[in-house]
CSV table of C-alpha atoms and ligand atoms in Angstrom, one decimal:
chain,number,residue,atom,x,y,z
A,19,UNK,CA,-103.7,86.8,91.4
A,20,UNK,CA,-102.6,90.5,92.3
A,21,UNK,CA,-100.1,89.7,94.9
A,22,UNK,CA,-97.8,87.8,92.7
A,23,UNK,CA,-97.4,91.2,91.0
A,24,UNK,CA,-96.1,92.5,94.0
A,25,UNK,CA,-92.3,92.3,94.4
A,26,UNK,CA,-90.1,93.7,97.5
A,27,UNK,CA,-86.1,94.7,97.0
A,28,UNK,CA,-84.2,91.8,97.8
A,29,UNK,CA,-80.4,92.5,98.6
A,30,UNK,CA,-78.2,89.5,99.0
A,31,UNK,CA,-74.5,89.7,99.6
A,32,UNK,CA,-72.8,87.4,96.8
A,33,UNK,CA,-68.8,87.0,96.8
A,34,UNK,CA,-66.2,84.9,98.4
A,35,UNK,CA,-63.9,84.8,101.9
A,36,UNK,CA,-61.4,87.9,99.6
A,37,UNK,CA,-64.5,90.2,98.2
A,38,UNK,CA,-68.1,90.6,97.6
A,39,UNK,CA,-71.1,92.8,98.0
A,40,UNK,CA,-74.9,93.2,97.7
A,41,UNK,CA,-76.5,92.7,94.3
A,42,UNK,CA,-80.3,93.6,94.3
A,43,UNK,CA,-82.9,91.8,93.2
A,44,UNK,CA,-86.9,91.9,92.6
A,45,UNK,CA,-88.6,89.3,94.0
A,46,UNK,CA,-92.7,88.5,93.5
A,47,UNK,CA,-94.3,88.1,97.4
A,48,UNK,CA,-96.5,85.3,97.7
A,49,UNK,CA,-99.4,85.3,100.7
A,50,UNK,CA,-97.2,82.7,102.6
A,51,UNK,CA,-93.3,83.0,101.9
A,52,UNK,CA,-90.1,82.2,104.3
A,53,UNK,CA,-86.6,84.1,103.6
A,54,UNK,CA,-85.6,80.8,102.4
A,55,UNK,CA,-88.0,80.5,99.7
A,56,UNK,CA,-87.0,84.2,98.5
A,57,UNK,CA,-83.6,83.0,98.5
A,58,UNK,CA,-84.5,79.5,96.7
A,59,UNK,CA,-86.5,81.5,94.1
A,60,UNK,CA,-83.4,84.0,93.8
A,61,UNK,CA,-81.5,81.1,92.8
A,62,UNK,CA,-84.2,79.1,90.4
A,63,UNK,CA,-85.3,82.3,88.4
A,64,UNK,CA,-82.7,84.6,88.6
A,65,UNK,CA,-79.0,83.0,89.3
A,66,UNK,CA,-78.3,79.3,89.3
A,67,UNK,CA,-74.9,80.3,91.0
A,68,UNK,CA,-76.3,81.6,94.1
A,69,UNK,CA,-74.5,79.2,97.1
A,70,UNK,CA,-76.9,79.1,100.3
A,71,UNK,CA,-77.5,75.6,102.9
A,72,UNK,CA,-80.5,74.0,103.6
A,73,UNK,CA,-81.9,70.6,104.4
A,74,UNK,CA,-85.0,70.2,106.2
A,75,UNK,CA,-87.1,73.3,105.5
A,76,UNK,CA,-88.7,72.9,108.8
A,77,UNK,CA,-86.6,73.9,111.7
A,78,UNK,CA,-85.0,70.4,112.6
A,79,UNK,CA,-81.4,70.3,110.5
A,80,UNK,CA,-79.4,74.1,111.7
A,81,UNK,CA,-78.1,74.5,108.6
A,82,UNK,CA,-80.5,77.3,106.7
A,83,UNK,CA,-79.1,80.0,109.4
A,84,UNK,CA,-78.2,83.3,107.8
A,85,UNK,CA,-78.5,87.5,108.7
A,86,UNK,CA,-81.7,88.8,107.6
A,87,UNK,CA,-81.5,92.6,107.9
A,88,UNK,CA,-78.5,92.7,110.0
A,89,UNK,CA,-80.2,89.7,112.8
A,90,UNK,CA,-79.2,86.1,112.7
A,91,UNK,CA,-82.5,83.7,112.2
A,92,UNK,CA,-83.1,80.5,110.5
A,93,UNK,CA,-84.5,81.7,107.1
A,94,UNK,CA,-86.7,78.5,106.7
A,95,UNK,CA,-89.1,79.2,109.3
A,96,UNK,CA,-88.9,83.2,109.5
A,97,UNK,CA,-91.6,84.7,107.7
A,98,UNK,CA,-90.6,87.6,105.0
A,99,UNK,CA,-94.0,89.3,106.7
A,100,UNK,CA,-92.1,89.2,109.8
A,101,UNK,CA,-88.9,91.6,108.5
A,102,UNK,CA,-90.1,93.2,105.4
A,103,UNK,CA,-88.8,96.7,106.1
A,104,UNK,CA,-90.3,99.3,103.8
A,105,UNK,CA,-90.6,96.7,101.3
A,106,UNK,CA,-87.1,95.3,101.6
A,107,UNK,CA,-85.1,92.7,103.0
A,108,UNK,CA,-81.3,92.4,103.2
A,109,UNK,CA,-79.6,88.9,103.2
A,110,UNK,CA,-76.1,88.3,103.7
A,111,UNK,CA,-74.0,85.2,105.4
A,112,UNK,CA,-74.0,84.4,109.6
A,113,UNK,CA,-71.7,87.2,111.5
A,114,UNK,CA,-68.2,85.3,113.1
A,115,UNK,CA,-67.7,82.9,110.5
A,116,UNK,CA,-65.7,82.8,107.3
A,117,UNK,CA,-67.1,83.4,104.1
A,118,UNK,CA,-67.0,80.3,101.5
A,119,UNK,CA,-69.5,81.8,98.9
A,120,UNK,CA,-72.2,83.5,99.0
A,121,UNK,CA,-74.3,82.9,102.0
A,122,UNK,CA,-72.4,79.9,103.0
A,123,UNK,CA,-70.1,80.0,105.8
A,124,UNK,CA,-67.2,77.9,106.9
A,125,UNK,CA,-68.5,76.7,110.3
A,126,UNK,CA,-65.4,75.0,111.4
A,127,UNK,CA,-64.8,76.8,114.2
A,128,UNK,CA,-68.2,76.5,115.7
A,129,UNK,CA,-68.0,72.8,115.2
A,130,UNK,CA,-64.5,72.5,116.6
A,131,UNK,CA,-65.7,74.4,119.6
A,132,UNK,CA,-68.2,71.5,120.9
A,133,UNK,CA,-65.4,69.7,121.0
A,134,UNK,CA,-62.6,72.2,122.7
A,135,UNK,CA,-65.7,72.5,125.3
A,136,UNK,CA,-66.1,68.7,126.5
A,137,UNK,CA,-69.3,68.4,124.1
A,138,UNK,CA,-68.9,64.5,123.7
A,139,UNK,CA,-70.5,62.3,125.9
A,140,UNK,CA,-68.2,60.5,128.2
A,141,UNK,CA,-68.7,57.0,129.3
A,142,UNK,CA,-67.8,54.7,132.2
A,143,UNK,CA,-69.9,51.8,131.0
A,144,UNK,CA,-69.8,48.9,128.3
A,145,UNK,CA,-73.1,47.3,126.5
A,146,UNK,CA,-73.3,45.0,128.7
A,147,UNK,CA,-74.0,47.4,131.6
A,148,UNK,CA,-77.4,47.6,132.5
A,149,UNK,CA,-78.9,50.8,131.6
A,150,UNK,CA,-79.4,53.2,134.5
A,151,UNK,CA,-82.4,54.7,134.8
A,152,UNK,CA,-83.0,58.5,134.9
A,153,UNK,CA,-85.8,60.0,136.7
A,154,UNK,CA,-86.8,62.8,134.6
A,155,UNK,CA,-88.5,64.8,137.3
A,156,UNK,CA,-85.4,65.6,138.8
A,157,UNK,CA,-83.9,69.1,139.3
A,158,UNK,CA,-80.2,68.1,137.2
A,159,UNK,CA,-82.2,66.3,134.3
A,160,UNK,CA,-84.5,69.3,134.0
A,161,UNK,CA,-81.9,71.4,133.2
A,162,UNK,CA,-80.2,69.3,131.1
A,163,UNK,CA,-83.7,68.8,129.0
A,164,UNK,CA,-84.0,72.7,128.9
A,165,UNK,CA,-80.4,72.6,126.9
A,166,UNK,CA,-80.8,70.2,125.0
A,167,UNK,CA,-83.0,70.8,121.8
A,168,UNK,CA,-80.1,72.6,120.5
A,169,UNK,CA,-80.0,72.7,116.4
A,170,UNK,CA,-76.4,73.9,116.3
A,171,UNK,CA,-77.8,76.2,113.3
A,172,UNK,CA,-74.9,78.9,114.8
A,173,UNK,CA,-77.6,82.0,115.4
A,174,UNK,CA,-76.0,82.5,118.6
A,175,UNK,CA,-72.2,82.4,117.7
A,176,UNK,CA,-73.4,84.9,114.9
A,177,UNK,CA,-75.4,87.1,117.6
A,178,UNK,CA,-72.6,86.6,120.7
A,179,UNK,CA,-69.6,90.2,120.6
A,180,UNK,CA,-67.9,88.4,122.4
A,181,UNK,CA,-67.4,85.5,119.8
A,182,UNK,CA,-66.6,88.6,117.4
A,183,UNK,CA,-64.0,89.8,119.6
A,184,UNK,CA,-62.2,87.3,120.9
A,185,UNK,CA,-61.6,84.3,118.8
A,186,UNK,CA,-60.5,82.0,121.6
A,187,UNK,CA,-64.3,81.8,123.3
A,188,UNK,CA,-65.9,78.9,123.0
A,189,UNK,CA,-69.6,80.7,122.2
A,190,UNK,CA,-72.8,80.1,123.5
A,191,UNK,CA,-74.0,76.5,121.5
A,192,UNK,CA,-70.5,74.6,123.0
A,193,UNK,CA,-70.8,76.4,126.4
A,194,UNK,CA,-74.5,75.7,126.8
A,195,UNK,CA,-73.8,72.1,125.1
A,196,UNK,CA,-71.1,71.5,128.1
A,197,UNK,CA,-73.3,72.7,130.8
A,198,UNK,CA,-76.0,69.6,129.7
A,199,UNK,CA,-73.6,67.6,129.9
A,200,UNK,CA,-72.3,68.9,133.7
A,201,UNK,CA,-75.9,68.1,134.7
A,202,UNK,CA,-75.9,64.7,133.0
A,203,UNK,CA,-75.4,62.0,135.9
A,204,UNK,CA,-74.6,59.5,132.6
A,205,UNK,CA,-71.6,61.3,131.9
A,206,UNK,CA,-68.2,60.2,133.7
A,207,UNK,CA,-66.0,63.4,133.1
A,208,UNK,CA,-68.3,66.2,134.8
A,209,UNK,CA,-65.1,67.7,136.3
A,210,UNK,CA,-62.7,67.4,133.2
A,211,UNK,CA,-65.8,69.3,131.2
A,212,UNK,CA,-65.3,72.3,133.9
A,213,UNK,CA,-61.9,72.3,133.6
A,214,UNK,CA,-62.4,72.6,129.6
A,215,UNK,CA,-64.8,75.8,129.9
A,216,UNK,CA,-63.0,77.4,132.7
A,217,UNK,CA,-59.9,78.1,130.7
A,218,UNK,CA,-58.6,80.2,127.9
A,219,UNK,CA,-62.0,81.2,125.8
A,220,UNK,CA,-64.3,79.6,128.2
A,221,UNK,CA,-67.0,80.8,130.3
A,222,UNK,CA,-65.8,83.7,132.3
A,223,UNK,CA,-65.7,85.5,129.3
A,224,UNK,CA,-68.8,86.2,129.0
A,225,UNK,CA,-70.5,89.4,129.6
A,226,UNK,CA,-74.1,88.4,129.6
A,227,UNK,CA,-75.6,90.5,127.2
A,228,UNK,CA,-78.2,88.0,126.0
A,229,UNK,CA,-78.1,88.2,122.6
A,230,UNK,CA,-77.6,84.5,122.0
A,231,UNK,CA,-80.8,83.8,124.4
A,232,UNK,CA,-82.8,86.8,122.6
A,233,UNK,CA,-82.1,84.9,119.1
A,234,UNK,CA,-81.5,81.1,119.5
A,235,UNK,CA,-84.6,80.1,117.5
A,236,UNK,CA,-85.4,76.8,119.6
A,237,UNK,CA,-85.8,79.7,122.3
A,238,UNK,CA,-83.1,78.0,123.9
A,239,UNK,CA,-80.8,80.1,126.7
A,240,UNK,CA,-77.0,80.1,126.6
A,241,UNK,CA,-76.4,82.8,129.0
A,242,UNK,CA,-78.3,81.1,131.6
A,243,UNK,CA,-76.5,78.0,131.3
A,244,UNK,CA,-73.4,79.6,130.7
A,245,UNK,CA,-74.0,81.6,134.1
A,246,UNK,CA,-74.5,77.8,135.4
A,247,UNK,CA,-71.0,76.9,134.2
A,248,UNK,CA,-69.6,79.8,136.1
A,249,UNK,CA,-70.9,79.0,139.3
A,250,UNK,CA,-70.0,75.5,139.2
A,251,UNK,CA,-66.5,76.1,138.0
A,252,UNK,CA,-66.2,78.7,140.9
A,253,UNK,CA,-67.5,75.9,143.2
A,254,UNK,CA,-65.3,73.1,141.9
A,255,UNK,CA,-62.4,75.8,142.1
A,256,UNK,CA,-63.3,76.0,145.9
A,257,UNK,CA,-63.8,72.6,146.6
A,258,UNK,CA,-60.6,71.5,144.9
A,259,UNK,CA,-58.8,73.7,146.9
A,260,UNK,CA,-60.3,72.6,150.0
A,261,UNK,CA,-59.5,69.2,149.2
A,262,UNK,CA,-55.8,69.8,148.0
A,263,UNK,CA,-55.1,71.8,151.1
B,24,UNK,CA,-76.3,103.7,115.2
B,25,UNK,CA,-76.7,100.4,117.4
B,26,UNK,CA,-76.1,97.7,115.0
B,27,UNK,CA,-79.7,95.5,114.8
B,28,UNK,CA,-78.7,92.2,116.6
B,29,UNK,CA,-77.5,94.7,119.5
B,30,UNK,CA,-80.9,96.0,119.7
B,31,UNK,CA,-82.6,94.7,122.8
B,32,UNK,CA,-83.0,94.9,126.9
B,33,UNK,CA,-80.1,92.9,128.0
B,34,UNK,CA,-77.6,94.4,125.3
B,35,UNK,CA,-78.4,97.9,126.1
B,36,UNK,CA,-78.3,96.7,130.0
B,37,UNK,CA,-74.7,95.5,129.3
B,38,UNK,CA,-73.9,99.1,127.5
B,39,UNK,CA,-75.1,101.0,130.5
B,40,UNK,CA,-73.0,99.1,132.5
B,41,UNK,CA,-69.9,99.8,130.9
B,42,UNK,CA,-70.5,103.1,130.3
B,43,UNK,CA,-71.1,104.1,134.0
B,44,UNK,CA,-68.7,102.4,135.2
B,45,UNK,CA,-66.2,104.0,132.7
B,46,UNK,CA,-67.6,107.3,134.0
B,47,UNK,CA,-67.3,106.1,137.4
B,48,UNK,CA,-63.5,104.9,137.4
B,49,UNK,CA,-63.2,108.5,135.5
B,50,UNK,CA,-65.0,110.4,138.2
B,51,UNK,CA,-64.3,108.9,141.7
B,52,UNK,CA,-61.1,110.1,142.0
B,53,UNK,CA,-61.6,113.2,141.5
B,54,UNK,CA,-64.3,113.1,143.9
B,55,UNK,CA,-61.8,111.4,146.5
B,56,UNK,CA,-59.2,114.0,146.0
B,57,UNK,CA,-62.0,117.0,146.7
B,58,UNK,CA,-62.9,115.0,149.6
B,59,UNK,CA,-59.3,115.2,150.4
B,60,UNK,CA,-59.2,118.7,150.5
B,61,UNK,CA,-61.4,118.7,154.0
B,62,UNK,CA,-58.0,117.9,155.5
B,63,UNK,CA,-55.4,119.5,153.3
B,64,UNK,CA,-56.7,122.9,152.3
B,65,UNK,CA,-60.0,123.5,153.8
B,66,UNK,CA,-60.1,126.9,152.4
B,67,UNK,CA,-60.1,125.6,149.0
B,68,UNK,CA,-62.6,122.9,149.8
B,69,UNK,CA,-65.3,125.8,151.1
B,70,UNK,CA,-64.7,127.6,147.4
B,71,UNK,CA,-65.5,124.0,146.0
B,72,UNK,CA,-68.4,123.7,148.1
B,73,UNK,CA,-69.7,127.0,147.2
B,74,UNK,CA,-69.0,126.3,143.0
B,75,UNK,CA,-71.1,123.3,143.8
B,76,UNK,CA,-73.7,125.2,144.3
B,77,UNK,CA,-74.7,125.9,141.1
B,78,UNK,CA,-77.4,124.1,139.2
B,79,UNK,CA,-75.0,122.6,136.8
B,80,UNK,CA,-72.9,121.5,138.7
B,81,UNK,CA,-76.2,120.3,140.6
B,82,UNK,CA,-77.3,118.6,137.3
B,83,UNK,CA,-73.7,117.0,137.1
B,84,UNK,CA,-74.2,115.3,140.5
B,85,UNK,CA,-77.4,114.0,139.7
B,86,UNK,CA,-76.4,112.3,137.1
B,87,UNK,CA,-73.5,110.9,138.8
B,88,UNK,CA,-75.7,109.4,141.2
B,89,UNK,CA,-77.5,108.0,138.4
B,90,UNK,CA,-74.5,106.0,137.7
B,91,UNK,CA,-73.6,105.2,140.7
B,92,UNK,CA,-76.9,103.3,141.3
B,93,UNK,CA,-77.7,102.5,138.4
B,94,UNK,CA,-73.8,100.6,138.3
B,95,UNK,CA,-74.4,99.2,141.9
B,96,UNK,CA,-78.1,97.1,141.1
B,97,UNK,CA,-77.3,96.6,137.4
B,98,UNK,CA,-74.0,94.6,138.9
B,99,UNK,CA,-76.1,93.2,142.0
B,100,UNK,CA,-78.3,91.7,138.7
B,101,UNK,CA,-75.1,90.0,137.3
B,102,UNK,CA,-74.2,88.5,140.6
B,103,UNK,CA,-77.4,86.9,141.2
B,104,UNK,CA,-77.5,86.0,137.3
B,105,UNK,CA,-73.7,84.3,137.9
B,106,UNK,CA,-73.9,83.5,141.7
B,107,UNK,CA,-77.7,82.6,143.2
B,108,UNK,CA,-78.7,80.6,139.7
B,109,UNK,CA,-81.7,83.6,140.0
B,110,UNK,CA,-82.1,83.8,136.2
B,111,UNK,CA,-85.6,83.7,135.3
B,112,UNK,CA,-87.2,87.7,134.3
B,113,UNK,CA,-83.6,88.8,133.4
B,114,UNK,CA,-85.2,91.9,131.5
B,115,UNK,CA,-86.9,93.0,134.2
B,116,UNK,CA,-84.5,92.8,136.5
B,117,UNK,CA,-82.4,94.8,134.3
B,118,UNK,CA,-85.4,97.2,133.7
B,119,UNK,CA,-85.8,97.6,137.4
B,120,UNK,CA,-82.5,98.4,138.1
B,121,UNK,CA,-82.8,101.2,136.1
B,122,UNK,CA,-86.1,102.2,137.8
B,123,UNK,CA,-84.5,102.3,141.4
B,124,UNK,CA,-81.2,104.2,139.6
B,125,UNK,CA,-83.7,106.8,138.5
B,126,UNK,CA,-85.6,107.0,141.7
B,127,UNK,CA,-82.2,106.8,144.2
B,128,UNK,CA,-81.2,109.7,141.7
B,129,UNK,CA,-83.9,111.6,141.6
B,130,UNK,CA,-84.8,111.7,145.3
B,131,UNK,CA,-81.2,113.0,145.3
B,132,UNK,CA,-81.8,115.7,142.7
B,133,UNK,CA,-85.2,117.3,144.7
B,134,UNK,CA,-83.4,117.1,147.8
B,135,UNK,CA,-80.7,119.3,145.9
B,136,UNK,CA,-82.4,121.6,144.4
C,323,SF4,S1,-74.6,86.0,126.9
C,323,SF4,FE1,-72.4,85.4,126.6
C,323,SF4,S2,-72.5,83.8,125.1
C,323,SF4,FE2,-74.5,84.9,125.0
C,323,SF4,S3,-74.2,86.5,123.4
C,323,SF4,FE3,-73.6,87.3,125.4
C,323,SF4,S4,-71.4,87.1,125.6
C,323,SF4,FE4,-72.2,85.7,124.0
C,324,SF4,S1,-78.3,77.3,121.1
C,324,SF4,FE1,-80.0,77.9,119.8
C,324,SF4,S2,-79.1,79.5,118.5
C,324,SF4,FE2,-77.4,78.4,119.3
C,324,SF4,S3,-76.9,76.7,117.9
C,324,SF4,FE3,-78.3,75.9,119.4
C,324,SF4,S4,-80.4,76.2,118.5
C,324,SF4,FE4,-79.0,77.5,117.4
C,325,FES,S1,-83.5,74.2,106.6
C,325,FES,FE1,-83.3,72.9,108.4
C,325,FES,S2,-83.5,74.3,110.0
C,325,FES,FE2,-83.8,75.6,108.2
């Protein structure tokens, strides 16, 4: 077939957490081909040694998550057809995180965050408890089912400045994470999770500039529910005073 | 060059914020201390007033109107982002604010010239 002869310029930064750079390669297009199958193909015909995470190939695990010419998308369901630029493609590890090798980043402090923010659920009940029933048509549980298809694939700490330039903030997955759980009548810490994001790193600051909601791939949108978390700690803020005084 | 992932509405609404309200902080006080000059040295005030009178300076002011607007309903987009939980057509909010910026602006430059 013709279009196997075709090959586009595939630069993928290779190195370690110290140093690194791009090294090129040629890689034969296929009709149908995700940036994870150039990468998988890098690695089966070209370099055994190239380090890259995956799982699931279909959008379900978070973990294929890279930059493909300079924007953070999950490489297993983004089309090369979609970013080919004049015939090339430019890989190279998520933005914020630590190097290990190759493509794959320590994600540590995105992990960690979930927790800094509150993002466990917090319970007031035992199994023996009868289980409360939710209605899902209501306002609080809509909100919270708008949040939470989250693949904590890290596109949006990648994307956020403000995760670049301070590394106190909690970025968008935790934050948006936290503010499911502020809407979650099941959870029994609503107030201590407000007091976790209104701190040091937390919600107010950030700037809104999207970038997390103009990437996350589950079209998910963390400055919306961040901007939630701001008016409800500015509201608990108020009430609390109003209470202590 | 604007890196790639800062390519899009709600970045480059954030930018223009910034940026006019840097030129802003820059340019209102010298604006306040002209304005002062009514009281202090009127004489120098009327030589202001007739320097303004040229079209750069005319250009100048136009564009610092632009800024001015286009600071006052890019901000009055964050507050009812943050405040009134309005948050659905974010980019064309933004969009629009720069629409009424131009047209405040404008308006301001015909009448001007
Ligand atoms: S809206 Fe907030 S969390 Fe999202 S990218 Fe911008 S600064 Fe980061
Ligand atoms: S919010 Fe979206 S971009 Fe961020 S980790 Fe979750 S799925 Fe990924
Ligand atoms: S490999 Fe699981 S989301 Fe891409």
């Amino acid at each position: 077939m013709q279009s196997e002869t075709v090959k586009m310029n595939v630069s993928v930064w290779r190195g370690n957490r110290r140093d690194g750079g791009y090294l090129s390669y040629k890689v034969p297009m296929e009709d149908n081909q995700t940036i994870l199958d150039v990468v998988t193909w890098i690695q089966h015909n070209e370099d055994p040694t190239l380090s890259y995470r995956f799982a699931c190939r279909v959008g379900m695990c978070g973990s294929c998550a890279m930059m493909v010419n300079g924007i953070p998308r999950w490489t297993c369901r983004t089309h090369v057809k979609k970013v080919l630029k004049d015939n090339a493609i430019k890989v190279a590890p998520l933005r914020n995180l630590p190097v290990i090798k190759d493509l794959a980043t320590d994600m540590d402090r995105f992990f960690d965050n979930w927790n800094k923010a509150g993002g466990v659920h917090h319970s007031d009940q035992t199994r023996n408890d009868e289980i409360e029933l939710i209605d899902p048509n209501k306002p609080a549980r809509k909100i919270v089912d708008a949040g939470i298809e989250c693949i904590n694939c890290a596109v949006c700490f990648a994307a956020c400045d403000t995760v670049s330039g301070n590394d106190q903030y909690l970025g968008p997955a935790a934050l948006n994470r936290a503010w499911t759980l502020v809407n979650d009548e099941k959870d029994a810490d609503r107030p201590g999770i407000l007091d976790l994001v209104s701190g040091n790193g937390g919600c107010h600051n950030c700037h809104s500039q999207g970038s997390c909601s103009e990437y996350c791939p589950n079209e998910l949108d963390p400055m919306v529910a961040i901007a939630g978390l701001k008016r409800e700690t500015m509201r608990h803020l108020i009430s609390q005073g109003k209470t202590d005084a | 060059m604007i890196q790639p992932h800062r390519s899009h509405t709600l970045f480059l609404a954030f930018l223009l914020h910034r940026i006019s309200g840097l030129l802003l902080a820059l340019f209102l006080p010298i604006h306040f201390w002209v304005l002062s000059l009514t009281l202090t040295a009127p004489n120098e005030f009327d030589s202001m007033l007739a320097w303004s009178d040229n079209s750069f300076v005319k250009l100048a002011e136009f564009v610092l109107v632009f800024l001015l607007a286009v600071h006052i309903f890019g901000g009055l987009r964050l507050i009812a982002l943050e405040l009134l939980d309005w948050n659905s057509g974010q980019k064309t909010a933004a969009a629009s604010a720069v629409a009424i910026a131009v047209f405040v602006s404008g308006i301001f430059l015909l009448r001007a010239i």
